[in-house]
XYZ file of C-alpha atoms in Angstrom:
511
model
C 0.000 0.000 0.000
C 2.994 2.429 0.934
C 4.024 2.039 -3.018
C 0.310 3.218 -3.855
C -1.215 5.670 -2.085
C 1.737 8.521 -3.844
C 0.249 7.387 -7.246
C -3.607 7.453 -5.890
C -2.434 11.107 -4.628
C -0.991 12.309 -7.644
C -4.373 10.865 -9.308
C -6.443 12.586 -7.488
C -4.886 15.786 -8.294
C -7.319 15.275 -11.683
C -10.352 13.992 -10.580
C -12.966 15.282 -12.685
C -15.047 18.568 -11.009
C -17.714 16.539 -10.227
C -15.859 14.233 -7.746
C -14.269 17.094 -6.486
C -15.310 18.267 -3.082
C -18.284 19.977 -3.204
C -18.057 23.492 -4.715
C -19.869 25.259 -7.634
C -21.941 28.027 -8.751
C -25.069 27.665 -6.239
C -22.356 28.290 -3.575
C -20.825 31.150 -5.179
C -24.428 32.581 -5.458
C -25.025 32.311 -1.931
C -22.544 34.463 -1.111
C -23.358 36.569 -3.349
C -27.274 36.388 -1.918
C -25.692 37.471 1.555
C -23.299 40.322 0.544
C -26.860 41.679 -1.378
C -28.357 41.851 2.210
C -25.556 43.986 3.766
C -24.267 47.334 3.026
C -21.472 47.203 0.415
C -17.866 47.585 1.333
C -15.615 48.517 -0.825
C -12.422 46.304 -1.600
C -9.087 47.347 0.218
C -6.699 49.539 -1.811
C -3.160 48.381 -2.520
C -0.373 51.124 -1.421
C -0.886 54.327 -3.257
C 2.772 53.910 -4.799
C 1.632 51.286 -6.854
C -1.424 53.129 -8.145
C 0.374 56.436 -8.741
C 3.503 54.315 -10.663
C 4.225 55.073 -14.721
C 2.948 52.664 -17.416
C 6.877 51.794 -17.628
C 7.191 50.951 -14.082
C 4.148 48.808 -13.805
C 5.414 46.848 -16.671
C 8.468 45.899 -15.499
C 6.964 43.836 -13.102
C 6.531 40.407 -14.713
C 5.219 37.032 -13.553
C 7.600 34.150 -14.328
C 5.747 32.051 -16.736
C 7.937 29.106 -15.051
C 5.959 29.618 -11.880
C 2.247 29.310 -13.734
C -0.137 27.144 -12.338
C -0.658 23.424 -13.086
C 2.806 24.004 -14.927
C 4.167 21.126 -12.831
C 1.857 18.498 -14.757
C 2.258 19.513 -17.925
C -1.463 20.664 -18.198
C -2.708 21.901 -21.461
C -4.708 25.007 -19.529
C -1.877 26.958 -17.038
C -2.435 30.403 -15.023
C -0.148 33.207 -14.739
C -0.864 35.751 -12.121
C -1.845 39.420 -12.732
C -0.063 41.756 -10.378
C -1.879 44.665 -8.905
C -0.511 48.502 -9.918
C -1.380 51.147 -12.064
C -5.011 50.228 -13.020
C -5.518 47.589 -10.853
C -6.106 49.040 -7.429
C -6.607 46.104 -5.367
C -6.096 42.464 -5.130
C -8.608 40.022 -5.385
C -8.130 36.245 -4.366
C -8.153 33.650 -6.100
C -8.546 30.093 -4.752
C -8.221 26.351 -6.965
C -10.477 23.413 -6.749
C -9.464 20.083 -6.459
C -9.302 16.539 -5.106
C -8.596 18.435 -1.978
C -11.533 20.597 -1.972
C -11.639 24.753 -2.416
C -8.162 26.676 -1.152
C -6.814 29.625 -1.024
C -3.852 30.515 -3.780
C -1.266 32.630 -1.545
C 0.300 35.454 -3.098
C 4.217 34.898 -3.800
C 6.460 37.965 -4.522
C 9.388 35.354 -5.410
C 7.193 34.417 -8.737
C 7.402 38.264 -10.169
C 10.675 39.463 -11.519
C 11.052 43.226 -10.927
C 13.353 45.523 -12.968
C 13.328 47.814 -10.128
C 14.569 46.876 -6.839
C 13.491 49.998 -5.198
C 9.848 49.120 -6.768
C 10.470 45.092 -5.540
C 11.228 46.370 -1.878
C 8.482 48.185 -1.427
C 5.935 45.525 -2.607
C 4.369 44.077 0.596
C 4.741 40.342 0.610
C 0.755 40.194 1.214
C 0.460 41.997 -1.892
C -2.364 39.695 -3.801
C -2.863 39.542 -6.998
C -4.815 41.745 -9.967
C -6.173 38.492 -11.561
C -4.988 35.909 -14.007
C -4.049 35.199 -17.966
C -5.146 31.910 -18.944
C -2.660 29.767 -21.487
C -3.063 26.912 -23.889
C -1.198 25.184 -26.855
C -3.334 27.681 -29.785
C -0.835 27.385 -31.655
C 1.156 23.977 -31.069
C 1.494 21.969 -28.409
C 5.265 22.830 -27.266
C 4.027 26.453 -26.224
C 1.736 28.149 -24.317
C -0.358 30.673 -25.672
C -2.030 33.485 -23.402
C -6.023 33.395 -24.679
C -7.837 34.906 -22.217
C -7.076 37.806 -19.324
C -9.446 38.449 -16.244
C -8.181 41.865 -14.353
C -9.292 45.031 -13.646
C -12.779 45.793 -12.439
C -15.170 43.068 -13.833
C -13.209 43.546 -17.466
C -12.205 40.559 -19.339
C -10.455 39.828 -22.535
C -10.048 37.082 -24.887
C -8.654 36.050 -28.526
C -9.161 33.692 -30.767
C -6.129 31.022 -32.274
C -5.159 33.744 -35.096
C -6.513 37.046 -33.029
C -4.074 39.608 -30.899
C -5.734 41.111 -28.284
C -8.244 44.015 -28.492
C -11.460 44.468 -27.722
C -13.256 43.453 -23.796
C -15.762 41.964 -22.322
C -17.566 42.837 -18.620
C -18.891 40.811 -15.973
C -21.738 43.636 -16.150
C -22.098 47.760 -16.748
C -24.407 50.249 -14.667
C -25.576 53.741 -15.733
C -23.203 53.610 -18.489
C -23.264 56.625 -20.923
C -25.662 58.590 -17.855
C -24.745 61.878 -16.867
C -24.530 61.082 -12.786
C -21.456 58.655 -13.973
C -20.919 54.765 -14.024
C -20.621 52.709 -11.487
C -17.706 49.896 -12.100
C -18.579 46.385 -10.286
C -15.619 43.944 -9.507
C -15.137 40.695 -9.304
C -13.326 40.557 -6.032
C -12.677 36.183 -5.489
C -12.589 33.563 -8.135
C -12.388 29.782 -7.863
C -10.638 27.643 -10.877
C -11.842 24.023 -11.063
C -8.231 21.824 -12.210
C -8.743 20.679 -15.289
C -6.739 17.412 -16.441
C -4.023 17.744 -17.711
C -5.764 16.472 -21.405
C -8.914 18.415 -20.936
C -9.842 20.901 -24.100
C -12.269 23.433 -21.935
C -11.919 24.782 -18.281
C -14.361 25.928 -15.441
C -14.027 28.585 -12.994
C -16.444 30.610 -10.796
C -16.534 34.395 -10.152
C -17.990 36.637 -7.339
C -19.437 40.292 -8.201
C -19.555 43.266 -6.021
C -20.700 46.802 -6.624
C -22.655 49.596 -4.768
C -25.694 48.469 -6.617
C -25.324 44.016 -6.712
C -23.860 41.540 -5.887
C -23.756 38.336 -8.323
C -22.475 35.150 -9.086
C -20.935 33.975 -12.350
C -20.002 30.766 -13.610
C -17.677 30.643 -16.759
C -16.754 27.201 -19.122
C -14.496 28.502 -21.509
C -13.256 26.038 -25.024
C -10.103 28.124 -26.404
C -9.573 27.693 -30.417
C -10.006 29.310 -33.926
C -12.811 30.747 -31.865
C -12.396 30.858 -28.025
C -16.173 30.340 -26.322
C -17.096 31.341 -23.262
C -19.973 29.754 -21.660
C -21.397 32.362 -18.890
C -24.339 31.931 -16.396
C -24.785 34.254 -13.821
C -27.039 35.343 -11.051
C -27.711 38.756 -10.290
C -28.892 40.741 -6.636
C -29.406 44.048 -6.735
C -29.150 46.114 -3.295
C -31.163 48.900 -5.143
C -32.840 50.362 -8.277
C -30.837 50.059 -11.310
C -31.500 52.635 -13.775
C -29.289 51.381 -16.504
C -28.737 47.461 -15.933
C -26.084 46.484 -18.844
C -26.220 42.870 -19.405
C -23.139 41.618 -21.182
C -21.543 44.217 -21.976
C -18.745 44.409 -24.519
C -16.507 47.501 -24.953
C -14.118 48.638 -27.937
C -12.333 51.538 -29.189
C -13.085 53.227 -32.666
C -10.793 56.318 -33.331
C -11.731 56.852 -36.802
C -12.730 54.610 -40.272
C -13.771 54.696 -43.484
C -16.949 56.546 -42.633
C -15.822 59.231 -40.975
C -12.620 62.113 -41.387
C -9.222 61.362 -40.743
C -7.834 63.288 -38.498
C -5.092 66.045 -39.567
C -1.960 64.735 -39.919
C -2.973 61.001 -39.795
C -1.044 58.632 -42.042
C -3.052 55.561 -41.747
C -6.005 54.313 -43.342
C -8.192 53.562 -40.599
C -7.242 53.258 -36.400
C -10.358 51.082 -34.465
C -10.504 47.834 -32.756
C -14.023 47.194 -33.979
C -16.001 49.047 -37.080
C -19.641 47.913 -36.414
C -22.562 46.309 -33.918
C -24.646 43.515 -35.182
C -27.343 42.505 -33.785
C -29.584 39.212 -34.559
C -33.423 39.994 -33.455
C -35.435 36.309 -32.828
C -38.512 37.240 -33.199
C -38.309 38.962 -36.287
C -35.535 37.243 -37.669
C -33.714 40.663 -38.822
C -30.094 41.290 -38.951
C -29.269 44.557 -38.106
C -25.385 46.412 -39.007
C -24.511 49.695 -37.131
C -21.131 51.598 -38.357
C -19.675 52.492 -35.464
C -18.693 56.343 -34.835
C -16.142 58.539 -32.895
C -18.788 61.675 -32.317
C -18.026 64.979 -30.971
C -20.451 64.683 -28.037
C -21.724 61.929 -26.432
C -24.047 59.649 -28.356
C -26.413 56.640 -27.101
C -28.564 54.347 -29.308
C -31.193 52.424 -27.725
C -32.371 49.225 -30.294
C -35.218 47.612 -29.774
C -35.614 43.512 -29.536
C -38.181 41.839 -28.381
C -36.618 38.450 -28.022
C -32.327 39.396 -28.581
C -30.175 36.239 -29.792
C -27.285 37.678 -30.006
C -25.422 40.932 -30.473
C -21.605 41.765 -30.950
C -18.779 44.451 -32.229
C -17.017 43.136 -34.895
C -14.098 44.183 -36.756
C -15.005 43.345 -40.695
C -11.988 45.421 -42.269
C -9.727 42.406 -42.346
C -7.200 42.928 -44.401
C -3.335 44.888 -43.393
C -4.152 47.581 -46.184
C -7.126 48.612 -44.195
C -4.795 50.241 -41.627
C -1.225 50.420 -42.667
C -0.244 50.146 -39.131
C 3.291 47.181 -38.302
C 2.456 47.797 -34.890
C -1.090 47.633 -33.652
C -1.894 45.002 -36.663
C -5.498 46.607 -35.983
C -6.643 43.705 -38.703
C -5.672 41.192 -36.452
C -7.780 42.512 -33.646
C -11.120 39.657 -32.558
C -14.532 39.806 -33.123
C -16.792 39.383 -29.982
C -20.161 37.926 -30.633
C -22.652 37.247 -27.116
C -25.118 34.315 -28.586
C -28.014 34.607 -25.791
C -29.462 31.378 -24.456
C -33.309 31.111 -23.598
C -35.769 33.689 -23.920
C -34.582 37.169 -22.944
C -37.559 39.058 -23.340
C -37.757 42.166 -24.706
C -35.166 44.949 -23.941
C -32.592 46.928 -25.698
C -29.344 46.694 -27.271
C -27.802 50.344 -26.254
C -24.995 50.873 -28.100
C -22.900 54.141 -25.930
C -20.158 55.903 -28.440
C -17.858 58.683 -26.489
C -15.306 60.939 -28.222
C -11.737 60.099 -27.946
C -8.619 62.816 -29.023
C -6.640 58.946 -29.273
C -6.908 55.679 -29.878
C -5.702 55.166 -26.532
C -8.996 55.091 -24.703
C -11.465 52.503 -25.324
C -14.604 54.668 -26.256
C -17.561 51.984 -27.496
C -19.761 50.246 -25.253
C -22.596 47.926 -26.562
C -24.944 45.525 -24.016
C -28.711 44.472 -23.827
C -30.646 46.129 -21.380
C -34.393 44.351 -19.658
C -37.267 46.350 -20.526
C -38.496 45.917 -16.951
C -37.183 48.207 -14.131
C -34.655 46.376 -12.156
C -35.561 46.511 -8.629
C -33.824 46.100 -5.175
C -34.533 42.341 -3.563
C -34.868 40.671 -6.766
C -32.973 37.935 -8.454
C -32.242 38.153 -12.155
C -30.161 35.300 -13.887
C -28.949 35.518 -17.402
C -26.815 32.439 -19.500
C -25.081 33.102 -23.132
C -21.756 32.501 -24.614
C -18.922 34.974 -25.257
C -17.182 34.069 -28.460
C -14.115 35.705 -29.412
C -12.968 35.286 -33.179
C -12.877 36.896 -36.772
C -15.936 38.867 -38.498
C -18.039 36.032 -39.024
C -19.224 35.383 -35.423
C -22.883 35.216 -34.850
C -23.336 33.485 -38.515
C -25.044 35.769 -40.299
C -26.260 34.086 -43.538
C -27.069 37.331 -45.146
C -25.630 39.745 -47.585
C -23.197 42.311 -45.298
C -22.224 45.382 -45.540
C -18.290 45.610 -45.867
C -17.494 48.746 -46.495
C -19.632 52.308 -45.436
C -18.537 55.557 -47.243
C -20.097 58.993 -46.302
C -19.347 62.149 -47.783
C -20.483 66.017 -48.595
C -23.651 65.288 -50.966
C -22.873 68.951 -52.808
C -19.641 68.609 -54.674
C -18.344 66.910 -57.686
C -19.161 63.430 -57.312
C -21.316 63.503 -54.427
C -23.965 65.537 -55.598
C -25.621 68.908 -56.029
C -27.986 69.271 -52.895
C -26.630 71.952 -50.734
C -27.333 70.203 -47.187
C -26.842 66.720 -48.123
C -24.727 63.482 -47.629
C -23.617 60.600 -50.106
C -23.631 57.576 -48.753
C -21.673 54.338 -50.106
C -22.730 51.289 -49.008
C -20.966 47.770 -50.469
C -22.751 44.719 -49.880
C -21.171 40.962 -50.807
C -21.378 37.713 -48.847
C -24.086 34.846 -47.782
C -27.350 34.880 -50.189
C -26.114 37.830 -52.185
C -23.440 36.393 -53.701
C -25.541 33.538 -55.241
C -27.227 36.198 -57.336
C -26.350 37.035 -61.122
C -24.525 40.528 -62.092
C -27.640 41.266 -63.724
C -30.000 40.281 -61.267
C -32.978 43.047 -60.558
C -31.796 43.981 -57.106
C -33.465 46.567 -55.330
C -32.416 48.880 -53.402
C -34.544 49.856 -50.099
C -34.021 53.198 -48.186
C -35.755 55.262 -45.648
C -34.782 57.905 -43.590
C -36.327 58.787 -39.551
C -35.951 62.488 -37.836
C -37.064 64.174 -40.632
C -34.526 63.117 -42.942
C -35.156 63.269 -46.727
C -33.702 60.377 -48.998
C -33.044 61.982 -52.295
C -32.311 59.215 -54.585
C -31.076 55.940 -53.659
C -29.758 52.782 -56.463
C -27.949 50.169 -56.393
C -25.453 48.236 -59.131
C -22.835 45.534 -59.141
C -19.284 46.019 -57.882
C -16.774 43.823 -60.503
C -14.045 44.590 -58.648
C -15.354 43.488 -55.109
C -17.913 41.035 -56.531
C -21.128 42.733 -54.467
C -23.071 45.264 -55.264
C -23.117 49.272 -53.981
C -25.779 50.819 -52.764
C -25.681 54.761 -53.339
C -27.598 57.179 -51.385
C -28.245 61.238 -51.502
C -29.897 62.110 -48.448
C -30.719 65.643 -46.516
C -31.886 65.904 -42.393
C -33.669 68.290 -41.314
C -31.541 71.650 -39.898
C -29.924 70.782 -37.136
C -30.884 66.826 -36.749
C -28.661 64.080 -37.298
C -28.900 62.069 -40.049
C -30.268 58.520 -39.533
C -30.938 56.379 -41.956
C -32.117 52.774 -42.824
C -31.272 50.376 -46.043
C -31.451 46.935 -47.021
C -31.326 45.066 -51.015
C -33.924 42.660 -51.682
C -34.994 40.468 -54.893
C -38.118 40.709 -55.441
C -39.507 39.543 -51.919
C -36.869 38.175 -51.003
C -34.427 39.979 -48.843
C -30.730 39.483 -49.461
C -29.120 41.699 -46.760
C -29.096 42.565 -43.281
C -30.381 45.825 -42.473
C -27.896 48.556 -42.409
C -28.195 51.546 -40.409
C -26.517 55.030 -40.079
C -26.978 57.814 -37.550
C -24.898 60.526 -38.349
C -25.104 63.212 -35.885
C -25.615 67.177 -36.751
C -22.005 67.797 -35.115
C -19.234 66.269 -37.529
C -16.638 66.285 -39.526
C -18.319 65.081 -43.121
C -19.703 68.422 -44.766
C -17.177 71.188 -46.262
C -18.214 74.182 -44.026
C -20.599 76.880 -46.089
């Protein structure tokens, strides 16, 4: 027996989850029940050094990959350890589940090389840690490839196999985009389930706290050509929520094809995503939003009555779209939420802020319950997170891939003082099956007192799609918004693309 019981010991290192002591979501929701029922307390602050340090200073402190977790066993799924600083203004802990039931992960300075030794002696050895990075074998099975980031606030960020990192996720956004300010809840303790050291998907629990809830989130996530993440989470507000954003996703979008470039600005286009799409169920409508850096704040509120998924996408794919060696904005993922069960009706709000940079991440997009969200009650919520290229959320329709706007009263936009041309190139899905010479037809209408001028369409040799072409006038002093879609016959071919150009920009050659 002496001879066995190591081996039986090392086995049981890997015993599936569900022979695991018992730990899982409902328990993670109970706590989260009973922090709803007291008065919130903020998380403790780490020294004020480390939030005051530079960018440069908080990057020279690096986590040893040699020290990840699970590294020991040659696990496909390892964790490195965030370290607090900078951003991340206090520690949150983390604990692992296995044969041995739910413990603690202590914080260990010795597994962070510092560049700075006056910056290493101040660090308190009871530090804690930010969060975690999350590594698998993406890309071969000799290295370990970060895929997924949990830090900062409820913020989280993943890639797909041939993605670099860009655009994040949320545990969950309040009063985002209102004028009394947002309220940021964190996840404060997480518990990672051991996978084996074979397994191809990993589980791991999260707690939530903010002024307004406290929740409970459970996460399965299957790295790849497109990493999923599996999310269901429970929700207890300790008051009225005026602005509940479920899922939220948030991106940057400095300027594009549809809007100026600003002055002195070498490359083509600078954005980490270019559009919202949004997949209605009930009335089976696919709806594309260019995405906008305004000059004041704008918020879109879309109405669903039964949401199956929604996303920011990056569709300009391609290195000549950008120009840039550096940020390789074309290699920047996709997110796509694909809701599971019925959602009811709500909103997808879509919040666009003006940025000087592409430094700040200005685009927020999340569904929103039509119902008033209420202190005492208990709201849960389950859909998947994908991170990937442009075609997340499978659209089978025609898409628009490239939006052009422009003064609609010059040479070769038009001669209506007060007007826009718009561009609009369709290819993909149905609408490539169709003919050069098909009758397409092109459908346009225009809301706030907008006037569509003349609209047509015609086929595009050289990107095999068709353009639609639109001269359209708001009325003084509205924005422009705008709706269009190609059909044959009664058939429709396209998702529905829509504009909203606001009053305030940068399009029309001043009178």
């Amino acid at each position: 027996m002496q001879r066995i019981l190591p081996l039986l010991a090392l086995l049981g290192a890997f015993i599936p989850a569900a022979a695991m002591a018992a730990f899982g979501f409902e328990d993670v929701a109970e706590k989260a029940r009973d922090l709803a029922s007291k008065p919130y307390q903020a998380p403790t602050p780490i020294p004020k050094f480390m939030q005051t340090m530079s960018y440069d200073d908080y990057q020279n402190i690096r986590f040893n990959p040699e020290k990840s977790l699970w590294r020991e066993s040659g696990s496909r799924f390892q964790v490195m350890m965030v370290p607090p600083g900078l951003f991340y203004r206090h520690a949150v802990k983390l604990n692992v589940i296995d044969a041995e039931g739910s413990h603690g992960v202590p914080f260990r300075k010795t597994d962070f090389v510092f560049a700075d030794s006056e910056v290493a002696k101040r660090v308190p050895a009871n530090l804690g840690y930010a969060g975690f990075k999350l590594t698998y074998p993406l890309k071969g099975e000799k290295e370990q490839n970060q895929f997924m980031v949990f830090a900062g606030a409820s913020y989280f960020r993943g890639v797909g196999r041939d993605n670099s990192f860009g655009i994040s996720a949320r545990g969950l956004a309040i009063d985002t985009g209102l004028s009394r300010g947002e309220e940021f809840p964190s996840f404060t303790e997480f518990w990672l389930e051991r996978p084996s050291p074979d397994a191809q998907a990993m589980t791991f629990y999260g707690l939530l706290e903010g002024e307004s809830v406290a929740g409970a989130y459970e996460f399965v996530v299957y790295p790849g050509k497109v990493t999923r993440l599996k999310v269901r989470s429970k929700l207890f507000p300790r008051q009225n929520i005026e602005l509940l954003g479920v899922a939220p996703l948030t991106s940057m979008f400095y300027y594009g094809e549809n809007t100026g470039r600003p002055r002195g600005e070498w490359r083509t286009q600078v954005h980490d995503s270019d559009g919202l799409q949004i997949q209605d169920g009930n009335s089976g409508e696919w709806l594309w939003r260019p995405l906008l850096n305004p000059r004041t704040l704008e918020m879109d509120y879309l109405m669903t009555e039964n949401v199956r998924g929604f996303g920011l996408l990056q569709r300009d794919r391609e290195f000549s779209d950008y120009q840039d060696l550096q940020a390789r904005y074309e290699l920047r993922p996709s997110s796509w939420v694909k809701t599971e069960g019925d959602w009811g009706p709500g909103q997808v709000v879509l919040v666009q802020l003006p940025t000087e940079n592409e430094t700040n991440d200005n685009i927020v997009a999340f569904w929103r319950p039509k119902d008033k969200v209420t202190a005492g009650q208990a709201l849960e919520y389950a859909y998947e997170v994908q991170f990937g290229g442009a075609e997340l959320g499978g659209n089978p329709m025609g898409r628009a891939v490239n939006s052009y706007v422009g003064d609609g009263s010059v040479i070769g936009g038009g001669s209506e003082k007060g007007a826009y041309r718009i561009l609009v190139d369709f290819n993909g899905g149905v609408l490539d099956k169709q003919r050069p010479r098909a009758p397409v037809l092109s459908h346009v209408t225009a809301t706030d007192g907008g006037e569509v001028l003349e609209h047509f369409v015609e086929y595009n040799e050289a990107l095999k799609g068709w353009r639609l072409s639109v001269l359209a006038r708001p009325a003084e002093k509205k924005p422009l918004s705008l709706r269009a879609y190609l059909s044959l016959g009664d058939e429709t071919l396209t998702e529905t693309w829509t504009y909203r150009l606001p009053a305030n920009n940068d399009i029309r050659i001043p009178e």
